[in-house]
Amino acid sequence: MTDTPGWVSPGSSPSDPEDGRAPASAPAAPESPRPEGGAGTSAAPADATAPAPAPAASAAPPYAGAYGQPGAQVPPQQGFAPPPGWGRPPHQQQVGWGQPGWSQPGWGQPGWQPQWGSQPLTPKPGVIPLRPLGVGEILDGAITTSRKHWRTVLPLSLGVAVLTQGTSVAIQWYAQSNDTPGLAAVLLLGVGFLISAVASLVMSALLTMVVSKAILGEPVTAGAAWRAARPQFWRLLGLSLLIALICVGIVVLGLLPALIIGLASDNTSAAAATAVLGLLVAGLVATWMYVRLSLATPALMLEKQGIKAALARSRKLTRDSWWRIFGISVLGVVLTAIIAGLIAAPFTIGAGVASNPFAQLNDPNQPVTLSFLALLLTGVGGVLGATITVPVRAGINVLLYVDQRIRREALDLELARAAGLPEYGGTGWAGQPGQPPTGAA
């Protein structure tokens, strides 16, 4: 990935001639035929009175006629011809059909089966193949990134999860311990929300850089990811606030007619019906707008653009692909929520047992309260679930951005060059032992 949204078309390398023809830059063949015994110069005319020698039975027919003329015959290719795949790494060498080492039997021979639907190999220097991605490949790429780079990903998500869940547990415990929380509870809630939001932004910025390197197969540390993401952090903060204000503003506009009806008359039923209808319409519009702007964060971080340009890029990349992006995003949220729930389930059960749920049987009017141990168990379950699932969710968003650019802008060619694939203009083979891939995302 580069700093600019464009790409450079790969240079085409001339292929080796396989049919023995001269290359285009070679001089044209002479018009007159050349005898076999000649050395490139025209022979003297033969004596008309001399009898013509009888042709030998085993002699090859002369190559008569110029190249491209009727009756012309092309001489066989002379000199050493390298085998197919010569000069390539062993895993890239291919054996021609019918040659020794060909793994499949020839057409029509016993054991031959047609390979219906077979596709050519796609370069895959990192966690995804460099081509338009399917739904399963996007989900698998996000999970593979967390698994391969867990030393960088998990500490980041663990730190953010501890801050978020710790603040939530502290707020709940304070609210239970005080009947009238007052201003202190509101301030604590605001501070906790601010800490969680900032920590989530930092993690989103770092995970975006980690996924961009994982696509190229390059290792990345938390320090390197922070150095790459730090110049864009304040823009990311402004972008996140702007998207949140846009979505909240749409919801407020949807509830505005109900508020006007409630203030102008005492008809509460009409105001309630208008509020429900306005909230439904506003929710749909806010969801549509959020999906249209969902790729602005990776565009801002990876293309090093401003807030306005990132919003424009997101609208361009999501055009005519809204339903696909919406469906994959919802699928990712549902899957990560299920995984987080399964991880937190034992701790939730333990919290229920620690809160003494049978105490309310003696006094039904007694409010259900959670002990500090129950809150602590709930927080631990939430921390573990978020540590595992939040990186996957962030990876899905980045891979959706990459997939849309591959489909619309042929970003796979640029990624292949950045990964060091020589057939795309890069240097070195990505993934080779002792040859780490070069280039920057």
Short mmCIF file of C-alpha atoms in Angstrom, two decimals:
data_model
loop_
_atom_site.label_atom_id
_atom_site.label_comp_id
_atom_site.label_asym_id
_atom_site.label_seq_id
_atom_site.Cartn_x
_atom_site.Cartn_y
_atom_site.Cartn_z
CA MET A 1 0.00 0.00 0.00
CA THR A 2 1.27 3.38 -0.85
CA ASP A 3 0.62 6.87 0.30
CA THR A 4 -1.38 7.78 -2.77
CA PRO A 5 -4.61 6.19 -4.00
CA GLY A 6 -3.23 5.52 -7.46
CA TRP A 7 -1.03 2.76 -8.72
CA VAL A 8 1.65 2.23 -11.35
CA SER A 9 0.93 -0.25 -14.10
CA PRO A 10 3.44 -3.10 -14.08
CA GLY A 11 6.05 -3.14 -16.81
CA SER A 12 5.76 -6.04 -19.20
CA SER A 13 8.86 -8.17 -19.50
CA PRO A 14 9.49 -9.81 -22.89
CA SER A 15 8.96 -13.52 -22.89
CA ASP A 16 11.42 -15.99 -24.33
CA PRO A 17 10.48 -17.11 -27.87
CA GLU A 18 9.36 -20.69 -27.92
CA ASP A 19 8.69 -21.21 -31.64
CA GLY A 20 12.22 -20.46 -32.92
CA ARG A 21 11.24 -17.19 -34.56
CA ALA A 22 13.52 -14.22 -34.55
CA PRO A 23 12.57 -11.39 -32.18
CA ALA A 24 11.06 -8.22 -33.53
CA SER A 25 14.28 -6.28 -33.08
CA ALA A 26 16.33 -8.73 -35.21
CA PRO A 27 17.07 -7.85 -38.87
CA ALA A 28 14.75 -9.25 -41.49
CA ALA A 29 15.62 -12.49 -43.27
CA PRO A 30 17.17 -12.19 -46.76
CA GLU A 31 14.86 -12.49 -49.71
CA SER A 32 16.95 -15.07 -51.59
CA PRO A 33 17.28 -18.60 -50.27
CA ARG A 34 20.60 -19.71 -48.88
CA PRO A 35 22.15 -23.09 -49.67
CA GLU A 36 22.84 -25.38 -46.77
CA GLY A 37 26.57 -25.31 -47.23
CA GLY A 38 26.84 -21.54 -47.41
CA ALA A 39 28.19 -19.44 -44.61
CA GLY A 40 25.97 -16.41 -44.99
CA THR A 41 27.28 -15.25 -48.47
CA SER A 42 25.71 -15.95 -51.83
CA ALA A 43 27.34 -18.87 -53.68
CA ALA A 44 28.67 -18.57 -57.27
CA PRO A 45 26.26 -19.69 -60.00
CA ALA A 46 26.70 -23.32 -60.95
CA ASP A 47 28.00 -24.37 -64.39
CA ALA A 48 25.06 -24.89 -66.70
CA THR A 49 26.83 -27.78 -68.50
CA ALA A 50 27.66 -29.68 -65.34
CA PRO A 51 25.23 -32.49 -64.61
CA ALA A 52 23.08 -31.99 -61.54
CA PRO A 53 24.06 -34.34 -58.73
CA ALA A 54 21.48 -36.86 -57.63
CA PRO A 55 19.95 -35.92 -54.25
CA ALA A 56 20.93 -38.22 -51.41
CA ALA A 57 18.14 -40.26 -49.89
CA SER A 58 18.99 -39.21 -46.33
CA ALA A 59 19.66 -35.55 -47.08
CA ALA A 60 17.25 -33.08 -45.54
CA PRO A 61 15.28 -30.90 -48.00
CA PRO A 62 16.73 -27.46 -48.45
CA TYR A 63 15.01 -24.55 -46.78
CA ALA A 64 13.62 -22.79 -49.80
CA GLY A 65 11.77 -19.54 -49.91
CA ALA A 66 12.01 -16.51 -47.69
CA TYR A 67 10.36 -16.39 -44.30
CA GLY A 68 6.67 -15.85 -44.76
CA GLN A 69 6.64 -16.86 -48.46
CA PRO A 70 4.82 -19.95 -49.80
CA GLY A 71 6.89 -23.06 -49.40
CA ALA A 72 9.24 -21.50 -46.84
CA GLN A 73 10.54 -23.76 -44.10
CA VAL A 74 11.89 -22.46 -40.83
CA PRO A 75 15.20 -24.01 -39.77
CA PRO A 76 15.19 -25.70 -36.42
CA GLN A 77 16.29 -23.65 -33.41
CA GLN A 78 20.00 -24.03 -32.78
CA GLY A 79 21.92 -23.62 -29.58
CA PHE A 80 21.11 -24.31 -25.95
CA ALA A 81 17.48 -23.85 -24.87
CA PRO A 82 16.89 -23.58 -21.10
CA PRO A 83 14.21 -25.82 -19.66
CA PRO A 84 10.84 -24.31 -18.66
CA GLY A 85 11.06 -22.45 -15.38
CA TRP A 86 14.86 -22.11 -15.58
CA GLY A 87 16.10 -19.32 -13.32
CA ARG A 88 13.04 -19.41 -11.07
CA PRO A 89 12.89 -20.68 -7.49
CA PRO A 90 12.09 -24.38 -7.14
CA HIS A 91 8.54 -23.81 -6.00
CA GLN A 92 7.84 -21.67 -9.06
CA GLN A 93 9.24 -24.05 -11.66
CA GLN A 94 6.66 -25.76 -13.81
CA VAL A 95 7.02 -28.88 -15.89
CA GLY A 96 5.48 -28.83 -19.34
CA TRP A 97 2.65 -31.15 -20.29
CA GLY A 98 3.89 -34.61 -21.16
CA GLN A 99 7.44 -34.01 -19.91
CA PRO A 100 9.08 -36.16 -17.24
CA GLY A 101 7.84 -35.21 -13.82
CA TRP A 102 4.36 -34.20 -15.01
CA SER A 103 2.06 -35.28 -12.22
CA GLN A 104 -1.08 -35.75 -14.28
CA PRO A 105 -1.50 -38.39 -17.04
CA GLY A 106 -1.92 -37.19 -20.57
CA TRP A 107 -5.27 -36.56 -22.19
CA GLY A 108 -7.07 -39.79 -22.95
CA GLN A 109 -4.68 -41.96 -20.95
CA PRO A 110 -5.81 -44.18 -18.09
CA GLY A 111 -6.39 -42.20 -14.92
CA TRP A 112 -6.87 -38.87 -16.69
CA GLN A 113 -9.63 -36.70 -15.31
CA PRO A 114 -10.58 -33.21 -16.48
CA GLN A 115 -9.93 -30.47 -13.95
CA TRP A 116 -13.17 -28.57 -14.19
CA GLY A 117 -13.18 -25.09 -12.68
CA SER A 118 -9.43 -25.01 -12.03
CA GLN A 119 -7.91 -21.55 -11.74
CA PRO A 120 -4.34 -20.34 -12.14
CA LEU A 121 -2.30 -19.81 -9.03
CA THR A 122 -2.65 -16.39 -7.41
CA PRO A 123 0.26 -14.75 -5.58
CA LYS A 124 -0.28 -14.76 -1.83
CA PRO A 125 2.66 -13.13 -0.05
CA GLY A 126 0.66 -12.52 3.11
CA VAL A 127 -2.69 -13.33 4.69
CA ILE A 128 -4.82 -12.90 1.54
CA PRO A 129 -4.44 -13.76 -2.14
CA LEU A 130 -3.83 -10.73 -4.35
CA ARG A 131 -7.11 -10.76 -6.24
CA PRO A 132 -10.75 -9.85 -5.54
CA LEU A 133 -11.67 -11.52 -2.27
CA GLY A 134 -14.63 -13.65 -1.28
CA VAL A 135 -16.48 -13.46 2.02
CA GLY A 136 -14.63 -16.43 3.47
CA GLU A 137 -11.25 -15.04 2.41
CA ILE A 138 -11.96 -11.73 4.14
CA LEU A 139 -12.95 -13.45 7.39
CA ASP A 140 -10.04 -15.88 7.14
CA GLY A 141 -7.60 -13.06 6.44
CA ALA A 142 -8.71 -11.15 9.55
CA ILE A 143 -8.41 -14.25 11.74
CA THR A 144 -5.06 -15.23 10.21
CA THR A 145 -3.67 -11.76 10.90
CA SER A 146 -4.53 -12.08 14.59
CA ARG A 147 -3.05 -15.57 14.70
CA LYS A 148 0.21 -14.87 12.87
CA HIS A 149 0.88 -11.50 14.49
CA TRP A 150 -0.48 -12.27 17.94
CA ARG A 151 2.61 -10.87 19.66
CA THR A 152 1.70 -7.44 18.30
CA VAL A 153 -2.09 -7.68 18.10
CA LEU A 154 -3.06 -9.28 21.40
CA PRO A 155 -1.15 -6.90 23.73
CA LEU A 156 -2.81 -3.93 21.98
CA SER A 157 -6.32 -5.34 22.24
CA LEU A 158 -5.67 -6.56 25.80
CA GLY A 159 -4.63 -3.10 26.97
CA VAL A 160 -7.68 -1.45 25.40
CA ALA A 161 -10.01 -4.14 26.77
CA VAL A 162 -8.62 -3.73 30.31
CA LEU A 163 -9.17 0.04 30.18
CA THR A 164 -12.70 -0.31 28.78
CA GLN A 165 -13.92 -3.12 31.03
CA GLY A 166 -12.15 -1.74 34.09
CA THR A 167 -13.90 1.60 33.67
CA SER A 168 -17.25 -0.15 33.20
CA VAL A 169 -16.79 -2.25 36.35
CA ALA A 170 -15.79 0.82 38.37
CA ILE A 171 -18.87 2.75 37.21
CA GLN A 172 -21.22 -0.14 38.03
CA TRP A 173 -19.70 -0.64 41.46
CA TYR A 174 -19.92 3.06 42.25
CA ALA A 175 -23.56 3.22 41.09
CA GLN A 176 -24.51 0.23 43.28
CA SER A 177 -22.72 1.58 46.34
CA ASN A 178 -24.49 4.97 46.21
CA ASP A 179 -28.24 5.41 46.09
CA THR A 180 -27.90 8.92 44.65
CA PRO A 181 -24.77 8.94 42.52
CA GLY A 182 -25.18 12.58 41.55
CA LEU A 183 -22.61 14.57 39.62
CA ALA A 184 -19.68 12.31 40.54
CA ALA A 185 -21.23 9.34 38.75
CA VAL A 186 -21.86 11.45 35.65
CA LEU A 187 -18.27 12.69 35.64
CA LEU A 188 -16.97 9.16 36.15
CA LEU A 189 -19.12 7.92 33.29
CA GLY A 190 -17.87 10.69 31.00
CA VAL A 191 -14.23 10.08 31.88
CA GLY A 192 -14.64 6.34 31.34
CA PHE A 193 -16.29 6.88 27.97
CA LEU A 194 -13.52 9.27 26.92
CA ILE A 195 -10.79 6.82 27.95
CA SER A 196 -12.48 3.96 26.12
CA ALA A 197 -12.97 6.06 22.96
CA VAL A 198 -9.36 7.24 22.83
CA ALA A 199 -8.02 3.75 23.53
CA SER A 200 -10.25 2.29 20.83
CA LEU A 201 -9.01 4.90 18.33
CA VAL A 202 -5.39 4.13 19.13
CA MET A 203 -6.01 0.41 18.68
CA SER A 204 -7.90 0.98 15.42
CA ALA A 205 -5.01 3.03 14.02
CA LEU A 206 -2.39 0.47 15.07
CA LEU A 207 -4.36 -2.54 13.85
CA THR A 208 -4.87 -0.87 10.47
CA MET A 209 -1.12 -0.63 10.02
CA VAL A 210 -0.60 -4.21 11.26
CA VAL A 211 -3.13 -5.60 8.75
CA SER A 212 -1.59 -3.58 5.91
CA LYS A 213 1.80 -5.16 6.64
CA ALA A 214 0.29 -8.63 7.07
CA ILE A 215 -1.13 -8.41 3.53
CA LEU A 216 2.44 -8.12 2.22
CA GLY A 217 3.73 -10.85 4.52
CA GLU A 218 5.92 -8.41 6.46
CA PRO A 219 6.39 -8.59 10.23
CA VAL A 220 5.57 -5.49 12.22
CA THR A 221 6.01 -4.51 15.84
CA ALA A 222 3.78 -2.31 17.97
CA GLY A 223 6.41 0.43 17.93
CA ALA A 224 6.71 0.40 14.15
CA ALA A 225 2.91 0.43 13.81
CA TRP A 226 2.66 3.42 16.15
CA ARG A 227 5.36 5.33 14.29
CA ALA A 228 3.47 4.75 11.04
CA ALA A 229 0.08 5.69 12.51
CA ARG A 230 1.07 8.61 14.76
CA PRO A 231 1.09 11.34 12.04
CA GLN A 232 -2.55 10.58 11.22
CA PHE A 233 -3.88 10.08 14.74
CA TRP A 234 -5.37 13.54 15.24
CA ARG A 235 -7.01 13.40 11.84
CA LEU A 236 -8.40 10.00 12.78
CA LEU A 237 -9.83 11.50 15.97
CA GLY A 238 -11.49 14.29 14.00
CA LEU A 239 -12.81 11.83 11.43
CA SER A 240 -14.32 9.59 14.09
CA LEU A 241 -16.02 12.53 15.81
CA LEU A 242 -17.38 13.79 12.48
CA ILE A 243 -18.85 10.40 11.54
CA ALA A 244 -20.41 10.06 14.99
CA LEU A 245 -21.91 13.56 14.76
CA ILE A 246 -23.34 12.82 11.31
CA CYS A 247 -25.05 9.62 12.49
CA VAL A 248 -26.33 11.18 15.73
CA GLY A 249 -27.53 14.24 13.82
CA ILE A 250 -29.57 12.05 11.48
CA VAL A 251 -31.26 10.36 14.46
CA VAL A 252 -32.00 13.72 16.09
CA LEU A 253 -33.55 15.01 12.87
CA GLY A 254 -35.74 11.90 12.77
CA LEU A 255 -37.01 12.57 16.31
CA LEU A 256 -37.51 16.30 15.74
CA PRO A 257 -41.10 16.03 14.34
CA ALA A 258 -42.19 14.01 17.37
CA LEU A 259 -40.64 16.58 19.69
CA ILE A 260 -42.47 19.40 17.91
CA ILE A 261 -45.80 17.54 18.12
CA GLY A 262 -45.28 16.83 21.82
CA LEU A 263 -44.55 20.47 22.60
CA ALA A 264 -47.34 21.89 20.42
CA SER A 265 -50.15 19.63 21.70
CA ASP A 266 -51.04 17.24 24.48
CA ASN A 267 -51.59 14.32 22.08
CA THR A 268 -49.01 11.92 23.49
CA SER A 269 -50.12 8.99 21.34
CA ALA A 270 -49.50 10.93 18.12
CA ALA A 271 -46.15 12.10 19.42
CA ALA A 272 -45.17 8.54 20.37
CA ALA A 273 -46.21 7.15 16.96
CA THR A 274 -44.32 9.91 15.19
CA ALA A 275 -41.27 9.23 17.35
CA VAL A 276 -41.32 5.51 16.51
CA LEU A 277 -41.71 6.18 12.80
CA GLY A 278 -39.07 8.91 12.79
CA LEU A 279 -36.66 6.74 14.77
CA LEU A 280 -37.14 3.86 12.31
CA VAL A 281 -36.54 6.03 9.25
CA ALA A 282 -33.63 7.86 10.87
CA GLY A 283 -32.06 4.56 11.93
CA LEU A 284 -32.18 3.26 8.37
CA VAL A 285 -30.70 6.48 6.98
CA ALA A 286 -27.99 6.53 9.67
CA THR A 287 -27.10 2.91 8.91
CA TRP A 288 -26.89 3.66 5.20
CA MET A 289 -24.65 6.67 5.85
CA TYR A 290 -22.44 4.78 8.31
CA VAL A 291 -21.78 2.04 5.75
CA ARG A 292 -21.03 4.62 3.07
CA LEU A 293 -18.41 6.18 5.40
CA SER A 294 -17.13 2.93 6.92
CA LEU A 295 -14.02 2.78 4.72
CA ALA A 296 -12.91 6.31 5.56
CA THR A 297 -10.71 5.17 8.47
CA PRO A 298 -8.45 2.80 6.46
CA ALA A 299 -8.40 5.33 3.59
CA LEU A 300 -7.23 8.03 6.01
CA MET A 301 -4.54 5.86 7.60
CA LEU A 302 -3.17 4.09 4.52
CA GLU A 303 -3.42 6.84 1.92
CA LYS A 304 -2.25 9.61 4.30
CA GLN A 305 -5.08 11.89 3.25
CA GLY A 306 -7.16 14.50 5.03
CA ILE A 307 -10.59 14.07 6.59
CA LYS A 308 -12.54 15.43 3.62
CA ALA A 309 -10.58 13.34 1.11
CA ALA A 310 -11.00 10.21 3.23
CA LEU A 311 -14.78 10.67 3.35
CA ALA A 312 -14.85 11.17 -0.42
CA ARG A 313 -12.74 8.03 -0.94
CA SER A 314 -15.09 5.98 1.23
CA ARG A 315 -18.15 7.14 -0.70
CA LYS A 316 -16.41 6.31 -3.97
CA LEU A 317 -15.28 2.85 -2.90
CA THR A 318 -18.68 1.87 -1.47
CA ARG A 319 -20.66 3.05 -4.48
CA ASP A 320 -22.70 0.19 -5.98
CA SER A 321 -21.32 -2.15 -3.29
CA TRP A 322 -23.38 -1.05 -0.29
CA TRP A 323 -25.20 -4.33 0.26
CA ARG A 324 -22.05 -6.40 -0.02
CA ILE A 325 -20.14 -4.28 2.49
CA PHE A 326 -23.14 -4.14 4.80
CA GLY A 327 -23.65 -7.91 4.69
CA ILE A 328 -19.99 -8.76 5.34
CA SER A 329 -19.79 -6.19 8.16
CA VAL A 330 -22.92 -7.55 9.84
CA LEU A 331 -21.66 -11.10 9.44
CA GLY A 332 -18.36 -10.14 11.07
CA VAL A 333 -20.16 -8.44 13.97
CA VAL A 334 -22.41 -11.45 14.53
CA LEU A 335 -19.55 -13.96 14.41
CA THR A 336 -17.33 -11.96 16.74
CA ALA A 337 -20.25 -11.43 19.15
CA ILE A 338 -20.89 -15.18 19.24
CA ILE A 339 -17.21 -15.90 19.87
CA ALA A 340 -17.03 -13.26 22.60
CA GLY A 341 -20.17 -14.65 24.20
CA LEU A 342 -18.78 -18.18 24.22
CA ILE A 343 -15.53 -16.98 25.79
CA ALA A 344 -17.33 -14.94 28.45
CA ALA A 345 -20.02 -17.55 29.19
CA PRO A 346 -18.14 -19.37 32.02
CA PHE A 347 -17.35 -16.06 33.71
CA THR A 348 -20.96 -14.90 33.34
CA ILE A 349 -22.18 -18.10 34.97
CA GLY A 350 -19.66 -17.66 37.76
CA ALA A 351 -20.81 -14.05 38.25
CA GLY A 352 -24.42 -15.22 38.52
CA VAL A 353 -23.51 -17.73 41.20
CA ALA A 354 -21.40 -15.18 43.11
CA SER A 355 -24.26 -12.63 43.12
CA ASN A 356 -26.49 -15.03 45.17
CA PRO A 357 -29.52 -15.11 42.85
CA PHE A 358 -31.63 -16.96 45.46
CA ALA A 359 -31.57 -14.00 47.85
CA GLN A 360 -34.51 -12.40 46.07
CA LEU A 361 -36.73 -15.41 46.78
CA ASN A 362 -37.04 -14.35 50.43
CA ASP A 363 -37.66 -10.69 49.62
CA PRO A 364 -39.06 -10.07 46.11
CA ASN A 365 -38.83 -6.30 46.60
CA GLN A 366 -35.08 -6.44 47.16
CA PRO A 367 -33.21 -5.14 44.08
CA VAL A 368 -30.78 -7.48 42.44
CA THR A 369 -27.22 -6.33 43.07
CA LEU A 370 -23.95 -7.76 41.92
CA SER A 371 -21.15 -8.29 44.37
CA PHE A 372 -17.67 -7.03 43.62
CA LEU A 373 -16.59 -10.59 42.80
CA ALA A 374 -19.45 -10.93 40.31
CA LEU A 375 -18.55 -7.64 38.68
CA LEU A 376 -14.91 -8.69 38.56
CA LEU A 377 -15.76 -12.01 36.88
CA THR A 378 -17.95 -10.24 34.36
CA GLY A 379 -15.13 -7.81 33.58
CA VAL A 380 -12.59 -10.61 33.12
CA GLY A 381 -14.90 -12.39 30.68
CA GLY A 382 -15.41 -9.16 28.76
CA VAL A 383 -11.67 -8.51 28.63
CA LEU A 384 -10.91 -11.96 27.22
CA GLY A 385 -13.72 -11.78 24.67
CA ALA A 386 -12.73 -8.31 23.45
CA THR A 387 -9.04 -9.25 23.30
CA ILE A 388 -9.81 -12.03 20.83
CA THR A 389 -12.58 -10.48 18.73
CA VAL A 390 -11.79 -6.76 18.41
CA PRO A 391 -8.69 -7.34 16.20
CA VAL A 392 -10.75 -9.60 13.95
CA ARG A 393 -13.40 -6.92 13.55
CA ALA A 394 -10.80 -4.27 12.72
CA GLY A 395 -9.14 -6.62 10.24
CA ILE A 396 -12.43 -7.19 8.41
CA ASN A 397 -12.85 -3.44 7.92
CA VAL A 398 -9.34 -3.02 6.50
CA LEU A 399 -9.70 -6.04 4.20
CA LEU A 400 -13.00 -4.70 2.90
CA TYR A 401 -11.18 -1.51 1.95
CA VAL A 402 -8.39 -3.47 0.23
CA ASP A 403 -10.91 -5.67 -1.60
CA GLN A 404 -12.80 -2.67 -2.95
CA ARG A 405 -9.58 -1.07 -4.20
CA ILE A 406 -8.55 -4.34 -5.87
CA ARG A 407 -11.90 -4.53 -7.64
CA ARG A 408 -11.96 -0.89 -8.71
CA GLU A 409 -8.34 0.22 -8.98
CA ALA A 410 -6.27 -2.96 -9.51
CA LEU A 411 -4.53 -2.49 -6.18
CA ASP A 412 -3.37 -6.12 -6.35
CA LEU A 413 -0.70 -5.13 -8.91
CA GLU A 414 0.67 -2.46 -6.62
CA LEU A 415 0.60 -4.83 -3.64
CA ALA A 416 2.45 -7.48 -5.64
CA ARG A 417 5.21 -5.00 -6.47
CA ALA A 418 5.37 -3.83 -2.87
CA ALA A 419 5.65 -7.46 -1.74
CA GLY A 420 8.67 -7.93 -4.03
CA LEU A 421 7.22 -10.25 -6.69
CA PRO A 422 9.55 -9.88 -9.71
CA GLU A 423 6.95 -10.68 -12.34
CA TYR A 424 5.10 -7.54 -11.22
CA GLY A 425 8.20 -5.36 -11.17
CA GLY A 426 9.33 -6.07 -7.61
CA THR A 427 12.72 -7.28 -6.41
CA GLY A 428 13.06 -10.69 -4.79
CA TRP A 429 10.55 -13.38 -4.02
CA ALA A 430 8.28 -12.82 -1.07
CA GLY A 431 8.21 -15.57 1.51
CA GLN A 432 11.55 -17.16 0.54
CA PRO A 433 13.80 -18.29 3.34
CA GLY A 434 16.51 -15.72 3.97
CA GLN A 435 14.83 -13.24 1.61
CA PRO A 436 12.29 -11.15 3.52
CA PRO A 437 9.86 -9.28 1.28
CA THR A 438 10.65 -5.68 0.62
CA GLY A 439 8.44 -2.67 0.12
CA ALA A 440 6.15 -0.71 2.37
CA ALA A 441 2.44 -0.73 2.62
#
